[in-house]
Coordinates of C-alpha atoms in Angstrom, one line a residue:
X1088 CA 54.3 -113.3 5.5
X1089 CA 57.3 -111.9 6.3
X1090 CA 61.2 -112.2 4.8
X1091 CA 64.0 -111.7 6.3
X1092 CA 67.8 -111.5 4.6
X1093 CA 70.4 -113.1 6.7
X1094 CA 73.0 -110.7 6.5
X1095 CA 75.9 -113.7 7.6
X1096 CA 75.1 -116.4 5.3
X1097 CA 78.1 -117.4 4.4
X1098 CA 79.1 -117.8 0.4
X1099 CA 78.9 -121.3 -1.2
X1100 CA 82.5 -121.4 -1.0
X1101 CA 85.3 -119.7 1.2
X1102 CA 88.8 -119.8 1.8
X1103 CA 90.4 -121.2 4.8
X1104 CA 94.0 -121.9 5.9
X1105 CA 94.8 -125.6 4.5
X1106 CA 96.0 -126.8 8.3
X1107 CA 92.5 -125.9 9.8
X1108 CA 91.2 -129.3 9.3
X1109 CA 93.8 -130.3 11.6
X1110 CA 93.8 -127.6 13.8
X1111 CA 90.1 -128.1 14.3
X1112 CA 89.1 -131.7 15.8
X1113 CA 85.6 -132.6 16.7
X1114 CA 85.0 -134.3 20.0
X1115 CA 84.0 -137.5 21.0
X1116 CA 80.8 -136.0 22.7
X1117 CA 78.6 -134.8 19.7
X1118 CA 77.7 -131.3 21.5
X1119 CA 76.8 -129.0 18.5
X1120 CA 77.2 -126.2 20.6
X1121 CA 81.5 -127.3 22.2
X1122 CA 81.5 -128.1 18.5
X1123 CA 81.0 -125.0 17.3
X1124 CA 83.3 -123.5 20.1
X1125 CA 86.1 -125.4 18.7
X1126 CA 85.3 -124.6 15.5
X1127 CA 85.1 -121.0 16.6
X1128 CA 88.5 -120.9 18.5
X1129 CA 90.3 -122.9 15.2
X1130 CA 89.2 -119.8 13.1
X1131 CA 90.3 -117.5 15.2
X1132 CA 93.8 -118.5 16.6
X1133 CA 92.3 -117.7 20.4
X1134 CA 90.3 -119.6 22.9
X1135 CA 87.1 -117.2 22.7
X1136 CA 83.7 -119.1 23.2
X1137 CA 80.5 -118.8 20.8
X1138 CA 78.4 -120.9 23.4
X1139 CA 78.6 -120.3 27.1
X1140 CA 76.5 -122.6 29.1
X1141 CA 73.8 -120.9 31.1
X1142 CA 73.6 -121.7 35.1
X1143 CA 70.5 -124.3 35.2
X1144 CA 68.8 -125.1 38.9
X1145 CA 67.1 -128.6 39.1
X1146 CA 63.3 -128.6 40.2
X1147 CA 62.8 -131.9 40.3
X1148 CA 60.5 -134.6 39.1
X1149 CA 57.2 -133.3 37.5
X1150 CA 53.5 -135.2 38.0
X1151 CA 52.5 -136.6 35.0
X1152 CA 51.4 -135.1 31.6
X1153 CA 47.9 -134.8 33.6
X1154 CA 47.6 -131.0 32.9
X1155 CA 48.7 -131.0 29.0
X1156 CA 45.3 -132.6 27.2
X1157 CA 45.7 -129.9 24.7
X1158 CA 49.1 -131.2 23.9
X1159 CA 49.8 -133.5 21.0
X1160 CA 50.4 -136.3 22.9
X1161 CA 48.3 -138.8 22.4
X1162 CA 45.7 -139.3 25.6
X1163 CA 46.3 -142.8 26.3
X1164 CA 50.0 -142.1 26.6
X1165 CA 49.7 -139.0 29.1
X1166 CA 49.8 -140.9 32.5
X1167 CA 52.6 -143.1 31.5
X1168 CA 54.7 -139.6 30.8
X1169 CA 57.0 -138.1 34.0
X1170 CA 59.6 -135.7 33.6
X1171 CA 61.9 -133.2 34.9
X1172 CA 62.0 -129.4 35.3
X1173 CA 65.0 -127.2 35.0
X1174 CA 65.2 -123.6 35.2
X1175 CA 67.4 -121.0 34.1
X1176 CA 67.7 -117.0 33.0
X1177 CA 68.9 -115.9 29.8
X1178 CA 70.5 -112.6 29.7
X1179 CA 68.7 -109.8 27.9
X1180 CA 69.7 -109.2 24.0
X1181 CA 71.4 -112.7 23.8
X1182 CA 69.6 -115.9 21.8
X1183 CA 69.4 -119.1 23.7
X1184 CA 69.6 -123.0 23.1
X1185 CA 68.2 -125.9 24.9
X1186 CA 69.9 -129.5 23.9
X1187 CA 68.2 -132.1 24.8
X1188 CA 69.6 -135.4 24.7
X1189 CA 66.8 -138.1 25.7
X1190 CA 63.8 -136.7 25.8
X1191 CA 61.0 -137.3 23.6
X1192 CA 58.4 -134.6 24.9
X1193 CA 59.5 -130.9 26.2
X1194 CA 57.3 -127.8 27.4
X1195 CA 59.3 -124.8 27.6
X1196 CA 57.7 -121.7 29.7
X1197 CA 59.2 -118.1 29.5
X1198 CA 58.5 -115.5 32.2
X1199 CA 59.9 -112.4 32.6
X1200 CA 61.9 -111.9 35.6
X1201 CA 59.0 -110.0 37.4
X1202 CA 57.1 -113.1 36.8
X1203 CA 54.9 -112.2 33.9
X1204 CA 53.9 -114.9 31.9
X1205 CA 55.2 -114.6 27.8
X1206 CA 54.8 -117.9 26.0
X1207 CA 54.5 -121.5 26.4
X1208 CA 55.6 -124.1 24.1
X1209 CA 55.0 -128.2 23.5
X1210 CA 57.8 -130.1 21.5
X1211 CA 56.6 -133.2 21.3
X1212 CA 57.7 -136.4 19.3
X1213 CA 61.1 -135.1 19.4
X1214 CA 64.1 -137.4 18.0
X1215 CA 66.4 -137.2 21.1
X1216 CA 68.8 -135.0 20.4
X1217 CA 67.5 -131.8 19.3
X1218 CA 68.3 -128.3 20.0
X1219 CA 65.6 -126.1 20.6
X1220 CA 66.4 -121.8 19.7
X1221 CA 64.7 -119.5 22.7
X1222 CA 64.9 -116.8 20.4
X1223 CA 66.7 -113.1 20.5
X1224 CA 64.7 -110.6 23.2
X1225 CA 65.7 -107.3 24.6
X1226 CA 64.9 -108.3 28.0
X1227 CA 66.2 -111.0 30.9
X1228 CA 64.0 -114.0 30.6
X1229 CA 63.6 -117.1 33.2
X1230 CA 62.9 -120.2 31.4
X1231 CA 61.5 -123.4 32.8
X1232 CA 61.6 -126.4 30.6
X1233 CA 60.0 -129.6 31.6
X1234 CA 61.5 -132.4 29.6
X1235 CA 59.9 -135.8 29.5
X1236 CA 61.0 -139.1 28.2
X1237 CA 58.3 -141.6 26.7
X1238 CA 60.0 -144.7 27.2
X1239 CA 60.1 -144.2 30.9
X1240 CA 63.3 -142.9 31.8
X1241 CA 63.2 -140.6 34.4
X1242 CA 67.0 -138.5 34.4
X1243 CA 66.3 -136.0 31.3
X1244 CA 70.0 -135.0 30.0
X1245 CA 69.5 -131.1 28.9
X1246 CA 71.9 -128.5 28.9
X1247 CA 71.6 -124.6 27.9
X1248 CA 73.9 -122.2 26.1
X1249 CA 73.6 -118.7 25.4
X1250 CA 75.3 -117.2 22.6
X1251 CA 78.0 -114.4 22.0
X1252 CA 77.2 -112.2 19.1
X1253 CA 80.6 -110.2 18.5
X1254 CA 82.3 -113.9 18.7
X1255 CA 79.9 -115.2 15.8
X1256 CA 80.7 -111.9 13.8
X1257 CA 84.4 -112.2 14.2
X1258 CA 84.0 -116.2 12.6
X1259 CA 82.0 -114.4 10.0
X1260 CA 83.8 -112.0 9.1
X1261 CA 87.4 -114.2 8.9
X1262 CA 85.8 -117.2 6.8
X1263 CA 84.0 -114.4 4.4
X1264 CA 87.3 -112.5 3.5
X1265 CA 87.9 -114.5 0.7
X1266 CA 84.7 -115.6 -1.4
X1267 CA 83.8 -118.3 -3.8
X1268 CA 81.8 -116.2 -6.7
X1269 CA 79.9 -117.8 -7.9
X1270 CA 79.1 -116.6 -12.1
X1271 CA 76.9 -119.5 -13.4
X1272 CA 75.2 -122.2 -11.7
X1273 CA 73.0 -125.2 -12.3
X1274 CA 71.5 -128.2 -10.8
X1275 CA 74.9 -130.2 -11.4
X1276 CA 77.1 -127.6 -12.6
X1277 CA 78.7 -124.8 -11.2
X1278 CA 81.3 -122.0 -12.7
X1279 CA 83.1 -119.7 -9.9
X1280 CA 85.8 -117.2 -9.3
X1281 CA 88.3 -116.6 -7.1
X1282 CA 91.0 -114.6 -5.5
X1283 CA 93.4 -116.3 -2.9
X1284 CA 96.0 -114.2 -1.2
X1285 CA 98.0 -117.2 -0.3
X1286 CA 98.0 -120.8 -0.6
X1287 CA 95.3 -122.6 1.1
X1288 CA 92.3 -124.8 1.1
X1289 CA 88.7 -123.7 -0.6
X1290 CA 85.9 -124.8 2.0
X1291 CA 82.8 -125.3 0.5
X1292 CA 79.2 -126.0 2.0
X1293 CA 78.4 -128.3 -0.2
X1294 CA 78.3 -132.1 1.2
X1295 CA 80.9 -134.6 -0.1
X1296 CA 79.7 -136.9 -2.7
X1297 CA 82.5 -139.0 -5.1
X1298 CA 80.5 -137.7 -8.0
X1299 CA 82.0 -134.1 -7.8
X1300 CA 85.2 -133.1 -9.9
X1301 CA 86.8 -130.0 -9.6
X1302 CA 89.2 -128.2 -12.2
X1303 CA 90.9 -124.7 -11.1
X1304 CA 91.6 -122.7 -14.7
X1305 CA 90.8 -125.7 -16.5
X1306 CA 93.1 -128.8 -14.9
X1307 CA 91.3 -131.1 -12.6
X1308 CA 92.3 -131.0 -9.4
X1309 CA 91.3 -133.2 -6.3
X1310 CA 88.7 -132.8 -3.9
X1311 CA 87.8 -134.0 -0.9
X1312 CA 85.9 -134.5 2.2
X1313 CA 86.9 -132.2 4.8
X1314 CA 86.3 -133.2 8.1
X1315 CA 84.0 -135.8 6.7
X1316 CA 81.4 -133.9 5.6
X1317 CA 81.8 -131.0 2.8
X1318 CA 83.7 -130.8 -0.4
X1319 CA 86.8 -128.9 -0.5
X1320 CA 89.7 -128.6 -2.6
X1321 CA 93.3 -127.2 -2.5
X1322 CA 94.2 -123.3 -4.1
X1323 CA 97.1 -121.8 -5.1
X1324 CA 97.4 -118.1 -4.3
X1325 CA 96.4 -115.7 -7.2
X1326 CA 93.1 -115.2 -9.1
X1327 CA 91.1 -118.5 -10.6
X1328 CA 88.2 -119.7 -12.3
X1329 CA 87.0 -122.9 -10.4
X1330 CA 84.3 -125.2 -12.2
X1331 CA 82.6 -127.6 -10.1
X1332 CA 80.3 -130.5 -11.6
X1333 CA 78.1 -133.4 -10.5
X1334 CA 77.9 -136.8 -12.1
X1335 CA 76.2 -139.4 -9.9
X1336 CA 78.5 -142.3 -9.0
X1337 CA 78.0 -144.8 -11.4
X1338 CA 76.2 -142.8 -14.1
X1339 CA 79.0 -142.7 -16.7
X1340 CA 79.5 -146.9 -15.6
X1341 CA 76.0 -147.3 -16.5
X1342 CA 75.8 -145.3 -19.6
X1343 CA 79.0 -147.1 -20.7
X1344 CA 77.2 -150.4 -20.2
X1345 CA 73.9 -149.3 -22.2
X1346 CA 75.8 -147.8 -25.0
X1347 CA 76.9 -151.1 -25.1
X1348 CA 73.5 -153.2 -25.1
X1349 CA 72.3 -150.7 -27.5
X1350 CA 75.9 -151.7 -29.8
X1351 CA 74.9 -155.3 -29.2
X1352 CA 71.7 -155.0 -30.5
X1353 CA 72.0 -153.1 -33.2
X1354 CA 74.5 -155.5 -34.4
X1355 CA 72.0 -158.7 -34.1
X1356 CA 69.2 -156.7 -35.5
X1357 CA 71.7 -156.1 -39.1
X1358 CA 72.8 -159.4 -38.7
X1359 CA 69.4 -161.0 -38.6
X1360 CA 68.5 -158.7 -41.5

C-alpha cells in the first residue's frame, strides 16, 4: 500500500473576495473542465486556462464488442454494443481527461508515440457523464479511446483536456493565502481561526445544509449557499474566532414536540394517580 500527501488540498475554509460569486458564473453546458476555467480566470483577474482541449482525430465506427469477452460486459449484450474511436496525443509531463458524455462502455489504449503498447483499460457501466484521469507521465503518449453506448446510439460525445500545472498552482496558491484554522473539530461542531486582511467572504468546502449556524467572536452571523453548493459566510477584516455547528433541520422542532408528549404524559400519569 502506498500514501501519498496532496500537497494542494486546500483548507476547510478560505478567504475569497466577496464579489467572486458574481464574478464567477457557471455555464449552461455542465463541462467540469470550462467550469473550472472560469473558475480559474475569476481567481485570478486574467483569462489563463486550467484545461486546454487536446486536438482529437475521428476513426470511425468500431465492429462490435466481439474482441472484448474478457470485459465486464455481460456476453449476451456484446453484439448489440458499436462504438466510436478517437485518438489523440497528450503532451509529455502534463495529466489528461477524457469527458464522456453518452457512453455507457469505454476502452482506453495508450501507446507511446513509437508505437509501443503501455496499458489498456475497460470502463464499463459508466453513468454518462464521467471524466476519466489518463494520469501524469514524463513522456508524449497517443491515446485511442473507443467509446460505446449500450442503448444503441451510435455518435459518442467525448472531448479531451490536458491540464496546465503552473495555472493550477497560481489558483492554489491565491485561494490558500488566507486559511480557515481549524483548532477543534467534531462530527457537528467545528471551532476555527482566522485572519482577514480585508473585508470579504469565507468560502468553505463544506456543502450547504440550513442546519449550519455560524457565529464570528461569538454573534451569529449568516451563512449561505454560495453558488449553490457550499457554505460560506461574510468577514470583516481583522483576526476572529469562527464556530460552526450542525443541527439537522427539524431536530430542535422535533425535540420541542417530544418534550412536549413527554410534559403531557407525565401530567396524565399524576393526574391518574
Amino acid at each position: 500500500m502506498y500514501v501519498y500527501a496532496n500537497e494542494q488540498a486546500l483548507p476547510l475554509g478560505f478567504m475569497v473576495d466577496s464579489d467572486l460569486e458574481n464574478t464567477f458564473e457557471i455555464p449552461q453546458e455542465r463541462n467540469p473542465y470550462l467550469v473550472h476555467n472560469l473558475f480559474a480566470q475569476a481567481v485570478l483577474s486574467n483569462e489563463e486556462e486550467m484545461f486546454y482541449p487536446l486536438r482529437q482525430e475521428q476513426l470511425g465506427v468500431t465492429q462490435p464488442l466481439e474482441s472484448y469477452k474478457d470485459s465486464p460486459v455481460k456476453e449476451d449484450d456484446i453484439e448489440q454494443v458499436r462504438g466510436e474511436t478517437t485518438s489523440f496525443v497528450v503532451p509529455a509531463g502534463e495529466p489528461a481527461y477524457i469527458f464522456v458524455k453518452n457512453a455507457t462502455i469505454v476502452e482506453v489504449v495508450i501507446h507511446d508515440l513509437d508505437g509501443n503498447f503501455q496499458s489498456r483499460t475497460i470502463y464499463d457501466e459508466l453513468d454518462y457523464r464521467h471524466s476519466i484521469p489518463l494520469y501524469l507521465e514524463d513522456f508524449a503518449r497517443e491515446v485511442q479511446v473507443t467509446a460505446y453506448d449500450k442503448d444503441g446510439g451510435m455518435r459518442v460525445n467525448m472531448l479531451s483536456y490536458a491540464m496546465k500545472q503552473e495555472v493550477l498552482d497560481k489558483v492554489y496558491e491565491e485561494l490558500a493565502k488566507t486559511p480557515m484554522v481549524i483548532e477543534k473539530m467534531s462530527d457537528s461542531h467545528i471551532f476555527a481561526s482566522i485572519d482577514t486582511p480585508k473585508n470579504g467572504t469565507v468560502l468553505t468546502t463544506i456543502p450547504y445544509d440550513s442546519g449550519w449556524s455560524v457565529k464570528i467572536d461569538g454573534e451569529k452571523v449568516e451563512g449561505h449557499a454560495w453558488q449553490d453548493a457550499f457554505l460560506a459566510f461574510e468577514a470583516p477584516e481583522g483576526s476572529h474566532e469562527i464556530e460552526l455547528q450542525y443541527v439537522p433541520p427539524g431536530f430542535r422542532l422535533g425535540l420541542a414536540i417530544s418534550a412536549v408528549g413527554v410534559a403531557i404524559s407525565l401530567f396524565l400519569l399524576f393526574r391518574k394517580n
